Every structure is written in structure tokens, then in C-alpha cells.
Amino acid sequence: LTHGCPVVTTPVGAEGITGLDASSVRISRTADGLARHCVALLRDPARAAELGRQGQAVVGENFSWDLIMQRTSAYYHSLLHS
């Protein structure tokens, strides 16, 4: 996701990644579904590129180092003032 590559995964692979939806990743529970998603993206490079951009945006919005530092700092601040 970080590198802008389109991602096809299972629900378990997407677990815990805040902000993912159909515009940023393709998810399927079955091997057949995963294969269909991969073939569809290979046949539509523009859609694959857009999926990659959307996934990259999700990572930037939810997992940037600035955001991680803010959350970590707020957590430690809450511990010090509890």
C-alpha cells in the first residue's frame, strides 16, 4: 500500500488497517475471488493504478510518521497525567 501498488488480499490480510474500503483494496474470501480481482486489475491498468493511489492515500492519512508520533506522544502524555 505504501508504495502505491494495487493490493488484493483476504479479510485477514486487511485486518487492523484503518480506512480500507473498496476504493483502496480488493478483498475476497476465496481463491477464485482473489484470482478474479487480480485478472480484472491486470486487464485494466488505469483502475489498478487508481487502486494503488487510493491505497497509498489511506496509508498516508492513517499511518504517517507524524500521525504515529502524535498518537504516541498523546499516549505518553496521558500516562504521565493519570
Tab-separated table of C-alpha atoms in Angstrom:
chain	number	residue	atom	x	y	z
A	1	LEU	CA	0.000	0.000	0.000
A	2	THR	CA	2.716	2.457	0.942
A	3	HIS	CA	4.364	2.162	-2.468
A	4	GLY	CA	1.163	2.699	-4.436
A	5	CYS	CA	0.837	-0.875	-5.671
A	6	PRO	CA	-2.701	-2.201	-6.026
A	7	VAL	CA	-3.457	-4.732	-3.278
A	8	VAL	CA	-5.603	-7.855	-3.491
A	9	THR	CA	-5.951	-9.676	-0.174
A	10	THR	CA	-8.152	-11.696	2.152
A	11	PRO	CA	-10.133	-10.226	5.049
A	12	VAL	CA	-7.410	-11.477	7.399
A	13	GLY	CA	-4.752	-9.655	5.372
A	14	ALA	CA	-6.678	-6.395	5.673
A	15	GLU	CA	-7.394	-6.775	9.389
A	16	GLY	CA	-6.318	-3.855	11.526
A	17	ILE	CA	-5.629	-1.490	8.632
A	18	THR	CA	-7.753	1.565	9.309
A	19	GLY	CA	-9.529	3.213	6.389
A	20	LEU	CA	-9.539	0.413	3.819
A	21	ASP	CA	-12.558	0.074	1.559
A	22	ALA	CA	-13.378	-0.982	-2.000
A	23	SER	CA	-11.719	2.168	-3.386
A	24	SER	CA	-8.337	1.296	-1.856
A	25	VAL	CA	-8.011	-2.509	-1.863
A	26	ARG	CA	-9.674	-5.616	-3.290
A	27	ILE	CA	-10.707	-8.227	-0.716
A	28	SER	CA	-12.015	-11.743	-1.233
A	29	ARG	CA	-12.501	-14.761	0.999
A	30	THR	CA	-11.908	-17.299	-1.768
A	31	ALA	CA	-9.021	-18.185	-4.061
A	32	ASP	CA	-11.366	-17.821	-7.029
A	33	GLY	CA	-12.354	-14.325	-5.918
A	34	LEU	CA	-8.731	-13.312	-5.393
A	35	ALA	CA	-7.870	-14.576	-8.872
A	36	ARG	CA	-10.793	-12.665	-10.410
A	37	HIS	CA	-9.659	-9.448	-8.746
A	38	CYS	CA	-6.074	-9.950	-9.960
A	39	VAL	CA	-7.165	-10.657	-13.539
A	40	ALA	CA	-9.516	-7.658	-13.546
A	41	LEU	CA	-6.706	-5.358	-12.398
A	42	LEU	CA	-4.265	-6.797	-14.930
A	43	ARG	CA	-6.801	-6.110	-17.678
A	44	ASP	CA	-7.409	-2.539	-16.514
A	45	PRO	CA	-4.082	-0.835	-15.747
A	46	ALA	CA	-5.760	2.532	-15.167
A	47	ARG	CA	-8.016	1.033	-12.490
A	48	ALA	CA	-5.046	-0.778	-10.957
A	49	ALA	CA	-3.109	2.493	-10.807
A	50	GLU	CA	-6.061	4.279	-9.195
A	51	LEU	CA	-6.454	1.492	-6.637
A	52	GLY	CA	-2.758	1.851	-5.834
A	53	ARG	CA	-3.081	5.622	-5.407
A	54	GLN	CA	-6.102	5.234	-3.141
A	55	GLY	CA	-4.345	2.623	-1.014
A	56	GLN	CA	-1.313	4.864	-0.708
A	57	ALA	CA	-3.570	7.728	0.383
A	58	VAL	CA	-5.120	5.546	3.098
A	59	VAL	CA	-1.667	4.774	4.473
A	60	GLY	CA	-0.673	8.432	4.370
A	61	GLU	CA	-3.850	9.515	6.167
A	62	ASN	CA	-3.727	6.843	8.875
A	63	PHE	CA	-0.132	5.714	9.317
A	64	SER	CA	2.219	8.617	8.573
A	65	TRP	CA	5.176	9.059	10.909
A	66	ASP	CA	3.792	12.436	12.002
A	67	LEU	CA	0.491	10.846	12.966
A	68	ILE	CA	2.210	7.945	14.739
A	69	MET	CA	4.343	10.415	16.692
A	70	GLN	CA	1.291	12.479	17.645
A	71	ARG	CA	-0.544	9.365	18.872
A	72	THR	CA	2.496	8.086	20.748
A	73	SER	CA	3.097	11.462	22.356
A	74	ALA	CA	-0.564	11.760	23.370
A	75	TYR	CA	-0.452	8.264	24.857
A	76	TYR	CA	2.637	9.000	26.960
A	77	HIS	CA	1.181	12.366	27.961
A	78	SER	CA	-1.984	10.607	29.188
A	79	LEU	CA	0.133	8.174	31.227
A	80	LEU	CA	2.057	10.981	32.871
A	81	HIS	CA	-1.099	12.847	33.810
A	82	SER	CA	-3.208	9.907	35.002
